[in-house]
CSV table of C-alpha atoms and ligand atoms in Angstrom, one decimal:
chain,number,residue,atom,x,y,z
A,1,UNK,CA,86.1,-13.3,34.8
A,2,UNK,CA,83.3,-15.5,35.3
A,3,UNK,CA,80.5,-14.0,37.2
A,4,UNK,CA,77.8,-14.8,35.4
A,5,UNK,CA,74.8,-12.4,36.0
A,6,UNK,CA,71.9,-14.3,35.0
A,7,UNK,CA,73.3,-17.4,38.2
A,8,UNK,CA,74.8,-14.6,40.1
A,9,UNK,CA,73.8,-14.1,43.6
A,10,UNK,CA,75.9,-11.0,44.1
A,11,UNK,CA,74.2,-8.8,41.8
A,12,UNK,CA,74.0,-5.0,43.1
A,13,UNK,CA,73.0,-2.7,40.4
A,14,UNK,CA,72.8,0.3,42.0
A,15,UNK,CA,76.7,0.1,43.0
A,16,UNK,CA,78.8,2.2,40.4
A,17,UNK,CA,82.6,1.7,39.6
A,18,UNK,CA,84.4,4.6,38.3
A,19,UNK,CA,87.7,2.5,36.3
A,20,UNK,CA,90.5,4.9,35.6
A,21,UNK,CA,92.9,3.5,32.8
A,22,UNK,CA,96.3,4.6,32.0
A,23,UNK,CA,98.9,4.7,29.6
A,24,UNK,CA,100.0,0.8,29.4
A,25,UNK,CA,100.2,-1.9,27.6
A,26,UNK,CA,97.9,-3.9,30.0
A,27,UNK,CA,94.9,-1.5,29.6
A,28,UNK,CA,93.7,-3.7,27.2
A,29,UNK,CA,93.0,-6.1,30.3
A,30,UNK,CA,90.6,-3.1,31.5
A,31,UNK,CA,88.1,-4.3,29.1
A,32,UNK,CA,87.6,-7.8,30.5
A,33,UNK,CA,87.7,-5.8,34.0
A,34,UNK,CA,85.0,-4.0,32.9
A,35,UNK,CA,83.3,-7.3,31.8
A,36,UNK,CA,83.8,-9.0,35.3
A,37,UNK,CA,82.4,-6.1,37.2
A,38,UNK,CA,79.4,-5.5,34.9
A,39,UNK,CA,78.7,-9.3,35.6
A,40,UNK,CA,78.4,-9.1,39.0
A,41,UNK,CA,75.7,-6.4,38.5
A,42,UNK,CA,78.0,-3.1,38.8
A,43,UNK,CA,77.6,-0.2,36.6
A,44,UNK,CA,80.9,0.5,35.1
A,45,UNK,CA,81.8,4.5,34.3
A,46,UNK,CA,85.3,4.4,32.3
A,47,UNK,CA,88.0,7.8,33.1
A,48,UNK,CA,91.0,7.4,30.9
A,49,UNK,CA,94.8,9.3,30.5
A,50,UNK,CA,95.7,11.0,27.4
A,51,UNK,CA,97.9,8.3,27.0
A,52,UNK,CA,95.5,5.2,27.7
A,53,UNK,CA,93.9,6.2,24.9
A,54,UNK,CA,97.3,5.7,22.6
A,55,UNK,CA,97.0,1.5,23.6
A,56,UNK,CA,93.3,1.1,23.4
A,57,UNK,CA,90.6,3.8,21.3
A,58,UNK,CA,87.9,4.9,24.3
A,59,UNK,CA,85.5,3.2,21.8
A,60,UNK,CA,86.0,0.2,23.1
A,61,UNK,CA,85.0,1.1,26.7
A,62,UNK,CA,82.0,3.2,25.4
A,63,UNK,CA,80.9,0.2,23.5
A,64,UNK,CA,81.4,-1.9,26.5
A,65,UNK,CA,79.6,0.4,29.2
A,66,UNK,CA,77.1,2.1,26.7
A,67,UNK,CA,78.6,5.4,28.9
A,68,UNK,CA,81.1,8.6,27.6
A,69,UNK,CA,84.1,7.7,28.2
A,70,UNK,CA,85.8,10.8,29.7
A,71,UNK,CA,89.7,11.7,28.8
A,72,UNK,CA,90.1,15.4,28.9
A,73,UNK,CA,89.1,17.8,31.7
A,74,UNK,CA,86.7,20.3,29.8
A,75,UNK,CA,85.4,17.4,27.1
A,76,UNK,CA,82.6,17.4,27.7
A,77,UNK,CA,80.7,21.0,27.6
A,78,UNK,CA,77.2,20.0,29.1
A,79,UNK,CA,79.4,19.4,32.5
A,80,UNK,CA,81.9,21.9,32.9
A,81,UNK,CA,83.0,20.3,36.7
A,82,UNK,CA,83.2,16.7,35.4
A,83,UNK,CA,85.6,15.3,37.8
A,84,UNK,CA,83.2,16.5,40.6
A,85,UNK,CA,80.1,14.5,39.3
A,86,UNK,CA,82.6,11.4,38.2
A,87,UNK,CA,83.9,11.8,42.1
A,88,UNK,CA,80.3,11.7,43.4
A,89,UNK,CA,79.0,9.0,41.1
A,90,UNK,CA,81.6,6.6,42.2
A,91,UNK,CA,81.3,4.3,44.9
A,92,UNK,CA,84.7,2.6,44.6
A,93,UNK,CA,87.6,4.4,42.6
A,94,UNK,CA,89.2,1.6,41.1
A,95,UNK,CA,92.5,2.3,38.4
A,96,UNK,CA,93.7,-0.4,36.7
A,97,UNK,CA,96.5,-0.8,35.1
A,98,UNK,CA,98.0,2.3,37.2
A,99,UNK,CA,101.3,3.2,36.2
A,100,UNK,CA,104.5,4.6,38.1
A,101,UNK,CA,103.6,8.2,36.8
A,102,UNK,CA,99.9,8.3,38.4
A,103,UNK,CA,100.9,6.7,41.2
A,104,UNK,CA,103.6,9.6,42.2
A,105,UNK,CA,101.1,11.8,41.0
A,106,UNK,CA,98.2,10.3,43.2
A,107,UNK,CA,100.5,10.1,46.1
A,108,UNK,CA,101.5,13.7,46.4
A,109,UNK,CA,98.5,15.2,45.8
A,110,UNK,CA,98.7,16.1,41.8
A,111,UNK,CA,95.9,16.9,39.8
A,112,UNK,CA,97.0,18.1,36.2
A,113,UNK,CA,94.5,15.8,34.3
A,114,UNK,CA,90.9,14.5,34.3
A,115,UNK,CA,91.5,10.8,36.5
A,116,UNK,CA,94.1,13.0,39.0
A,117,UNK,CA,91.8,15.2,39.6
A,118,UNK,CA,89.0,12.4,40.1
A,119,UNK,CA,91.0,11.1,42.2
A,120,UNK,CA,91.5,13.9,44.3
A,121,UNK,CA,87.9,15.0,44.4
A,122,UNK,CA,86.2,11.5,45.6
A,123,UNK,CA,85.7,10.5,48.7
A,124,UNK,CA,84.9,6.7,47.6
A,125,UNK,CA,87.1,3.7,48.5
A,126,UNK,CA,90.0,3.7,46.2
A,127,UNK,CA,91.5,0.5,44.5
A,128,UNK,CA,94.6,0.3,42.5
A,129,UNK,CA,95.9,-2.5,40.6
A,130,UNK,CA,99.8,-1.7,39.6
A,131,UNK,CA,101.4,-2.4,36.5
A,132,UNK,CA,104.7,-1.2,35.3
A,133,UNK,CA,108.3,-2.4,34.2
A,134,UNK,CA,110.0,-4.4,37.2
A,135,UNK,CA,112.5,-1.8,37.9
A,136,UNK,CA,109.7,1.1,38.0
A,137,UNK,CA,107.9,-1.1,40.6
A,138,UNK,CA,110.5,-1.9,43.0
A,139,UNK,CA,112.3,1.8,42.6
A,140,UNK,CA,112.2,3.0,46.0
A,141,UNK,CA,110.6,6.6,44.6
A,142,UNK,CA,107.3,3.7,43.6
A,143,UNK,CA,107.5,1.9,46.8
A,144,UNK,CA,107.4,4.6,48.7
A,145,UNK,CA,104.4,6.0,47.2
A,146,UNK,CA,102.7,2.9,47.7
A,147,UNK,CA,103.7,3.2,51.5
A,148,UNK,CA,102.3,6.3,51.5
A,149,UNK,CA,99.0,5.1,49.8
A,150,UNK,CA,98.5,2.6,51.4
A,151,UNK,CA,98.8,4.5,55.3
A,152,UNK,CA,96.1,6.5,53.7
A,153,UNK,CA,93.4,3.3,53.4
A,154,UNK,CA,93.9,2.8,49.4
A,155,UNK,CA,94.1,-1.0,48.7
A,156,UNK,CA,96.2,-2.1,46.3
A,157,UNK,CA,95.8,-5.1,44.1
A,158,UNK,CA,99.5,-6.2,43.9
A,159,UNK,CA,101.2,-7.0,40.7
A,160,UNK,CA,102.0,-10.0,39.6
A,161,UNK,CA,105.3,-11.9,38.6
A,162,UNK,CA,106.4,-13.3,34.7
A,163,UNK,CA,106.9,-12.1,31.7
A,164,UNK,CA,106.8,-8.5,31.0
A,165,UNK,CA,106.3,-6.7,27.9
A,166,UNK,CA,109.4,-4.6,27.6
A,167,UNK,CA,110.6,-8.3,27.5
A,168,UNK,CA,112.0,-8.4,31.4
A,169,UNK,CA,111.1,-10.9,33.7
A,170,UNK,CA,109.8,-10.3,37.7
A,171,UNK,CA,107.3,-8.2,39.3
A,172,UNK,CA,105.0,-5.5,37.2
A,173,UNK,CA,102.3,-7.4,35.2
A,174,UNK,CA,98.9,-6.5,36.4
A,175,UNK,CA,97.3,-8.9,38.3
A,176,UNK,CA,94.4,-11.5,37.5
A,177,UNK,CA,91.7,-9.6,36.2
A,178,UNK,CA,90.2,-11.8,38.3
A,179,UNK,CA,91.6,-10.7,41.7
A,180,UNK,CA,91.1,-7.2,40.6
A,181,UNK,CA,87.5,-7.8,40.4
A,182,UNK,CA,86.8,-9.4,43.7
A,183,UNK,CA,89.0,-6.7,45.6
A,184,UNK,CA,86.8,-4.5,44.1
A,185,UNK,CA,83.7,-6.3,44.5
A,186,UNK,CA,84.8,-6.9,48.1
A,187,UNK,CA,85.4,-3.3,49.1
A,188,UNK,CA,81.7,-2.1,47.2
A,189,UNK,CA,81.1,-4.6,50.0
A,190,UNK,CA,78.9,-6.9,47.8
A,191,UNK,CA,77.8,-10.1,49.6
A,192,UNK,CA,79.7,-9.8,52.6
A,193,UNK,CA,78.2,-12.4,54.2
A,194,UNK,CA,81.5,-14.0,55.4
A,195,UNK,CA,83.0,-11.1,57.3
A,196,UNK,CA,84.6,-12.1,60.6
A,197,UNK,CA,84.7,-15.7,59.2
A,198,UNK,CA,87.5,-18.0,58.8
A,199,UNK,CA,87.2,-20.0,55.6
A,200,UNK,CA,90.1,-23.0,55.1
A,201,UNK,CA,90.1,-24.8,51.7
A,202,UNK,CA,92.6,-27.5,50.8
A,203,UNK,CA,93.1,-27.6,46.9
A,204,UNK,CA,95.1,-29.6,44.2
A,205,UNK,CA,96.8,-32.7,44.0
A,206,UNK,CA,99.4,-33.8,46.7
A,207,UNK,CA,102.8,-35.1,45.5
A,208,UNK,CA,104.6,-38.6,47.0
A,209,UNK,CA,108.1,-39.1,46.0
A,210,UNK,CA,109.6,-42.5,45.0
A,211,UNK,CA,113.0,-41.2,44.8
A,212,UNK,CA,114.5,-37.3,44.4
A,213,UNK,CA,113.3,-37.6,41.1
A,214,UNK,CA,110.1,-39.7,41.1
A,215,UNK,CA,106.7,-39.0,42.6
A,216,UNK,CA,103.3,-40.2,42.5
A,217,UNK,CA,100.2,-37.8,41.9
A,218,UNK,CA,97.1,-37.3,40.2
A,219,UNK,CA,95.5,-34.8,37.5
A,220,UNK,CA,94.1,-32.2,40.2
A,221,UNK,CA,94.5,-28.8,38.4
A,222,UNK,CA,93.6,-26.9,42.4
A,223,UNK,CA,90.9,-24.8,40.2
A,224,UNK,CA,88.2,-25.1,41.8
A,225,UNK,CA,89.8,-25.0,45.4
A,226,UNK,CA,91.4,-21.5,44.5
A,227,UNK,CA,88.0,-20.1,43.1
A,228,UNK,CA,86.7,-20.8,46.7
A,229,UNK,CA,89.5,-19.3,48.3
A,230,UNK,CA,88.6,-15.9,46.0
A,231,UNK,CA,84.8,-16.2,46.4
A,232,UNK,CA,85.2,-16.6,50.2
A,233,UNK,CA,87.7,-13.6,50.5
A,234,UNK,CA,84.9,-11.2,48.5
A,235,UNK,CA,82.2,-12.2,50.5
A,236,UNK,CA,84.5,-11.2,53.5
A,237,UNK,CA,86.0,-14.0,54.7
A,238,UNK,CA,89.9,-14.8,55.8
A,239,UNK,CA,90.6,-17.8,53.8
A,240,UNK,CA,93.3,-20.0,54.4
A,241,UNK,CA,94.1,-22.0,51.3
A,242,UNK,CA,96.2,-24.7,51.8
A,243,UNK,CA,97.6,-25.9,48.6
A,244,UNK,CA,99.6,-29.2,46.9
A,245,UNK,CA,101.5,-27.8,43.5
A,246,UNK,CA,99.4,-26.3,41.1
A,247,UNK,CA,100.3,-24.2,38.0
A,248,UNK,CA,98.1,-21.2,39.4
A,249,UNK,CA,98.4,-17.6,40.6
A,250,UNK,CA,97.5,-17.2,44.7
A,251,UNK,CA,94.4,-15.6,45.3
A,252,UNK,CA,94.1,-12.1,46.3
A,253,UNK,CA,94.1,-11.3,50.1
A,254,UNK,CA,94.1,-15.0,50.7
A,255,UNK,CA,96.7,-16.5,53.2
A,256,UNK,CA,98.5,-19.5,51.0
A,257,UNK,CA,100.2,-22.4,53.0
A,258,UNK,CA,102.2,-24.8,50.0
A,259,UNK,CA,102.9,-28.2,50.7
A,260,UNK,CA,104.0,-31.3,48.7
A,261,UNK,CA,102.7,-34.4,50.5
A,262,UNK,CA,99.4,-35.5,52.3
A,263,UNK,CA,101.1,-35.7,55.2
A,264,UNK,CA,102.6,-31.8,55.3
A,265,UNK,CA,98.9,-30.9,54.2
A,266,UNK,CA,97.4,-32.9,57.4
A,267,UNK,CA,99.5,-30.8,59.8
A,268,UNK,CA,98.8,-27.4,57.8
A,269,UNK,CA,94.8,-27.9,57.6
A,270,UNK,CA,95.2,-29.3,61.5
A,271,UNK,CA,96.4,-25.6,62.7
A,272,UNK,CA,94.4,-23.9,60.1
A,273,UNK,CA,91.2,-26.1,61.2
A,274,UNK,CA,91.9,-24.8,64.7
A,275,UNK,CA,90.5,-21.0,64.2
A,276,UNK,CA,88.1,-22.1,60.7
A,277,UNK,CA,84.4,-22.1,61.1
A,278,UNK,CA,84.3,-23.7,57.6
A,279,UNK,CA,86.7,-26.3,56.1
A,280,UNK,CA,86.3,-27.2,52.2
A,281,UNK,CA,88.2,-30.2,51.1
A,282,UNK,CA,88.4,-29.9,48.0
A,283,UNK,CA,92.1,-31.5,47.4
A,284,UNK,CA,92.5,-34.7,45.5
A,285,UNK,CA,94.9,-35.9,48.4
A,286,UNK,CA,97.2,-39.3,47.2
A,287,UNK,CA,95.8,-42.0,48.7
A,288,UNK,CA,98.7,-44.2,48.5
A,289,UNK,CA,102.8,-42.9,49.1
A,290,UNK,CA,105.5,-44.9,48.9
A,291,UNK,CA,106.5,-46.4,52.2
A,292,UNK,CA,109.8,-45.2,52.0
A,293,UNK,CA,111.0,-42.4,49.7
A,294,UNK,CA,114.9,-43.6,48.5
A,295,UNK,CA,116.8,-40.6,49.4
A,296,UNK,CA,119.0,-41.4,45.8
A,297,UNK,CA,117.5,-42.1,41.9
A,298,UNK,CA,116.5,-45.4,41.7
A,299,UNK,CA,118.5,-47.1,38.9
A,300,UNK,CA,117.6,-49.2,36.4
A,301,UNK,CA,120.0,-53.0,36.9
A,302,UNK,CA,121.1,-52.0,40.6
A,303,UNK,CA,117.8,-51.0,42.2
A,304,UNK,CA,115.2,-53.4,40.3
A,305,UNK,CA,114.1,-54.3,42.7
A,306,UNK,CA,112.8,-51.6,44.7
A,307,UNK,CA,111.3,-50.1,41.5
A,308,UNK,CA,109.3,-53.0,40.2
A,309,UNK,CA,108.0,-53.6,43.4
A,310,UNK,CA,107.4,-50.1,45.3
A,311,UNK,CA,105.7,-50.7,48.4
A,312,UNK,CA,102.7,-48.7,48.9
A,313,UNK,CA,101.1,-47.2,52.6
A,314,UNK,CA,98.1,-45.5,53.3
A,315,UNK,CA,98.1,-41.2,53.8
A,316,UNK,CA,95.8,-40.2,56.2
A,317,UNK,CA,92.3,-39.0,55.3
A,318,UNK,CA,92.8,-35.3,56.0
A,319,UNK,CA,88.9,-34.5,55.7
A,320,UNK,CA,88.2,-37.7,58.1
A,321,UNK,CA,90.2,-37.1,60.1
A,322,UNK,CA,89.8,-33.7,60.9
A,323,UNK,CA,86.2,-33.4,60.7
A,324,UNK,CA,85.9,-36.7,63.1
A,325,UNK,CA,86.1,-33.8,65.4
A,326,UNK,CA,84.6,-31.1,64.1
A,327,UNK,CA,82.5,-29.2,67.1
A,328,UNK,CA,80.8,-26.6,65.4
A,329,UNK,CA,82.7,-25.9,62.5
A,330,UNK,CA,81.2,-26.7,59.1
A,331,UNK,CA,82.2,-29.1,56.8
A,332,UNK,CA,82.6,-29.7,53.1
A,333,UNK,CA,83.9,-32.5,51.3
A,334,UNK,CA,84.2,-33.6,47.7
A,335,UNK,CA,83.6,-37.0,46.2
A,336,UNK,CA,84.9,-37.2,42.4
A,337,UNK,CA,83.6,-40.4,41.3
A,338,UNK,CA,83.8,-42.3,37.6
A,339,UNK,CA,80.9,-44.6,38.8
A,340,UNK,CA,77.3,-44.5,41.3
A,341,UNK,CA,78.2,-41.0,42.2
A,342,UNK,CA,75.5,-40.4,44.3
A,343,UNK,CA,75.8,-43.8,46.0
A,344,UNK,CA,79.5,-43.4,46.4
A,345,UNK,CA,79.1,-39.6,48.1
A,346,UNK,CA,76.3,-40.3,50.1
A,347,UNK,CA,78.7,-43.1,52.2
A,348,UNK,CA,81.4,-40.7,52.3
A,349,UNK,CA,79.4,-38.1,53.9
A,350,UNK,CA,78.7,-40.8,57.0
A,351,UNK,CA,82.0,-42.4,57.0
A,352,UNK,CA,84.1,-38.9,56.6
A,353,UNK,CA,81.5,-36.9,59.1
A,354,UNK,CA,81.0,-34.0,56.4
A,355,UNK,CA,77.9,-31.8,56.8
A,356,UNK,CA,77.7,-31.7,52.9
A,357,UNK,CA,79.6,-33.4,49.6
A,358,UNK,CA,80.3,-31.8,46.7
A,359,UNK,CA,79.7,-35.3,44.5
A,360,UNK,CA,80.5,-34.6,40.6
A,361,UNK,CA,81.3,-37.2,37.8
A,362,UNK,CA,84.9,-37.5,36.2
A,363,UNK,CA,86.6,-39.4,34.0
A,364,UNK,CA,87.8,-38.0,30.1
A,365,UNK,CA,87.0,-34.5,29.8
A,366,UNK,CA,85.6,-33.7,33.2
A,367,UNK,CA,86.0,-32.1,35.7
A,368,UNK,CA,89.7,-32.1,35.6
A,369,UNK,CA,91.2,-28.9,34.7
A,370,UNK,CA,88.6,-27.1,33.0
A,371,UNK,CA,86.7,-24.0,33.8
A,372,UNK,CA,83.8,-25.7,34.5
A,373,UNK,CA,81.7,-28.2,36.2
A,374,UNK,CA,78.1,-30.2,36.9
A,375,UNK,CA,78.1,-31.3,40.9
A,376,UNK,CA,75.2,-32.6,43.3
A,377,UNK,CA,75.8,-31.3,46.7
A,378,UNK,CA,74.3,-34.6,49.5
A,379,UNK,CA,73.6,-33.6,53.2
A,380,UNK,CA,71.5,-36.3,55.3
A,381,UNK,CA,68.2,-34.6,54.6
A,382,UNK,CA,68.8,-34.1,50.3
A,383,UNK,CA,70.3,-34.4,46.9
A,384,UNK,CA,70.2,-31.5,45.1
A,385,UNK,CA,71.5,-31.6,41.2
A,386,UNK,CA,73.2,-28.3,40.2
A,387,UNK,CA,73.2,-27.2,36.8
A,388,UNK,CA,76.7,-27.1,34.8
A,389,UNK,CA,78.1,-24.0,36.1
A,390,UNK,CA,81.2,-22.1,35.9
A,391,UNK,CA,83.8,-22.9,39.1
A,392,UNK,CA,83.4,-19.6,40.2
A,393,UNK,CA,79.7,-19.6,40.6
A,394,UNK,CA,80.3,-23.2,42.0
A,395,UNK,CA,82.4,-21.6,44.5
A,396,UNK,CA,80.0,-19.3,45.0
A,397,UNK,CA,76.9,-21.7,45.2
A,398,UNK,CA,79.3,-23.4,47.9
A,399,UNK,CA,80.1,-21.3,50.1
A,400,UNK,CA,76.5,-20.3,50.5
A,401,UNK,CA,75.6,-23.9,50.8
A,402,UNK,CA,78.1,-23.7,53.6
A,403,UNK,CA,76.6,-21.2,55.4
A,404,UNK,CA,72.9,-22.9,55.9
A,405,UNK,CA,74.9,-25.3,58.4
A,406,UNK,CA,76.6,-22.6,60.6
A,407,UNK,CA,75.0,-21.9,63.8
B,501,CTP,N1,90.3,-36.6,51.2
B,501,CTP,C1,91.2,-36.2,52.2
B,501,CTP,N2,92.3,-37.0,52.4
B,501,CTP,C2,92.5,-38.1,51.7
B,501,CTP,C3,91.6,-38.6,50.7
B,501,CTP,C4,90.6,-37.7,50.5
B,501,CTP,O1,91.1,-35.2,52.8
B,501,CTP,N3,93.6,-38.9,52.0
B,501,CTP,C5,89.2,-35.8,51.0
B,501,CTP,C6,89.1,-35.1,49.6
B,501,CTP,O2,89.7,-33.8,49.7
B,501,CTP,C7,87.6,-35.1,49.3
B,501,CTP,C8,87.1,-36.3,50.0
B,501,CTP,O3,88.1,-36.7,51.0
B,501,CTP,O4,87.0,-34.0,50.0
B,501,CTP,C9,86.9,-37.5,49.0
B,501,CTP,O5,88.0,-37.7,48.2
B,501,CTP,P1,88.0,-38.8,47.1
B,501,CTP,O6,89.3,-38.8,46.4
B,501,CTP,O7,86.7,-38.6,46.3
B,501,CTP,O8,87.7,-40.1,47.9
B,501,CTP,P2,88.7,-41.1,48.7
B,501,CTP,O9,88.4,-40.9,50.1
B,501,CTP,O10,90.1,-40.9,48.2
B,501,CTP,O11,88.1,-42.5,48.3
B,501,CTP,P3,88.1,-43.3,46.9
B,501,CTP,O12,89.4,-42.9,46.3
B,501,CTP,O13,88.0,-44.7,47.4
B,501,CTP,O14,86.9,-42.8,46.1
């Protein structure tokens, strides 16, 4: 996770988590959970099963929260009602990785150990992230008592798809730490400063085809357009993320729209723009697509020459184009320049009617695909140099930037 305190906006240390862990392999994840939420300012208190304690020693978490880590019902002696003070103290109930057994358990009502029993006792928002062996998770027994949790108000962090570790593939893994983290960062209602807003971001590259077979794109790895999409939904917002292929999970809570080519993400931001009060544009759209796309592989000796000599068309400019009429809704574009960045951005915030650009260098080693990134952000009145930042503070420092231009 990559809240960093010392940039972070969202820090609320009075707020306290109370993480429940249980017996699987993913509780190792719980540690970089616990990370994530204590960078964000939270105060992390770790509750873990019997058998939690089999896949990771409770030393861990005590190191990590410099708290007791509580397992057993009457450990420890100075409180002899623990779950009712752990109930109190929290003000989200968050267990992840939950497994089948603690879901049944939660479900009906069960408290035969120290987290049921927590459980049972609070009266705080509850989050629960899922993880379990595919055929566990879709059992009707599990989806039922996720039905039944979920009628009740507890919100569930759904589990991803891949590789499990009993070796099957499909649904189970725990999700993104990530995801987990804003859910619960979003229901400890941290920064909700976009409720009620609509948030649409385009992100990644778009893909042109030459032939079945053949396409042109660029090296857009959509990062920084999905950590918008997960900054705007825990501030609040519905986000609509409108994406070209990436190699990326979907953002919790966020609605996804996929698309291929410029011109399937023009209509998809076009009805998306309709309801947004902010559009980000933070795709790396093709600007060129074959004029014709063969509808068999080109071959080498009978089709030379269509493939030495692809003709090439324009795709529309999504962010021009929408924002040319863009009322009251705010806009944000990117400029990713090799050379006279500032230059370069400052003419496309005139000539593509943005309210602000995102402007940042590339070339080798930036900005492409990694984790993190330097940007300027240029509105008609300033140019304001950012420090190298994480993308999720980016996002972060975005959307905010955003929100000085909506009336
Ligand atoms: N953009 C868009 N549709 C396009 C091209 C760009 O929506 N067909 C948006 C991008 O998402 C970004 C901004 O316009 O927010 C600038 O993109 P960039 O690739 O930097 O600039 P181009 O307009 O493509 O201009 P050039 O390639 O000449 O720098």
């Amino acid at each position: 996770m990559t809240i960093d305190a010392s940039n972070s906006t969202n820090a609320v240390p009075t707020k306290t988590v109370v993480l429940g862990i249980t017996g699987c392999i993913a509780a190792y994840k719980s540690a970089e959970i616990v990370r994530g939420l204590q960078k964000a300012g939270v105060r992390v208190k770790v509750v873990m099963t019997e058998h939690a304690t089999h896949f990771v020693d409770p030393v861990t978490f005590r190191s990590l929260t410099h708290e007791k880590v509580a397992v057993g019902l009457f450990d420890d002696p100075s409180d002899p009602i623990h779950h009712i003070s752990l109930a109190q103290e929290a003000d989200v109930m968050l267990l992840a990785p939950c497994t089948a057994n603690m879901l049944a358990k939660i479900a009906n009502g069960i408290a035969d150990d120290l987290l049921s029993t927590t459980v049972l006792a609070t009266t705080a928002p509850l989050v629960i992230a899922p993880a379990m062996n595919v055929h566990m998770y879709e059992n009707p027994a599990t989806r039922y008592n996720i039905g039944k949790l979920q009628i009740r108000g507890v919100h569930f962090v759904e589990a991803g798809t891949g590789y499990l570790a009993c070796g099957d593939i499909g649904k189970g893994r725990l999700a993104d730490v990530e995801d987990i983290v804003s859910a619960t960062l979003s229901m400890l209602g941290v920064k909700r400063d976009l409720a009620g807003k609509h948030v649409m971001i385009t992100a990644g590259p778009t893909v042109e085809p030459i032939d079945p077979v053949r396409y042109i794109t660029n090296r857009s790895s959509g990062k920084t357009g999905y950590a918008i999409a997960r900054a705007a939904f825990a501030r609040g917002a519905d986000v609509t993320l409108i994406s070209g292929p990436v190699a990326l999970q979907a953002p919790e809570g966020v609605s996804m729209v996929y698309v291929q080519t410029a011109d399937e993400m023009l209509a998809a931001a076009q009805e998306a723009f309709k309801s947004a009060d902010i559009g980000i544009f933070a795709a790396a759209v093709a600007d060129m697509k074959p004029a014709r796309a063969a509808d068999h592989k080109l071959k080498k000796g009978s089709d030379d020459d269509q493939l030495s000599g692809i003709e090439l068309v324009e795709n529309p400019d999504i962010l021009e184009t929408l924002a040319a009429n863009k009322g009251s809704r705010v806009v944000v574009g990117f400029a990713a320049e090799t050379d006279n960045v500032i230059e370069n951005a400052q003419k496309k915030l005139i000539s593509k009617h943005a309210d602000v650009i995102v402007a940042n260098q590339v070339g080798e080693g930036m900005a492409f695909g990694t984790d993190d990134n330097e940007v300027w952000f240029i509105d008609d009145e300033d140019t304001e140099g950012l420090p190298r930042m994480s993308k999720a503070n980016l996002a972060d420092a975005i959307l905010s930037k955003s929100l000085e231009f909506l009336s």
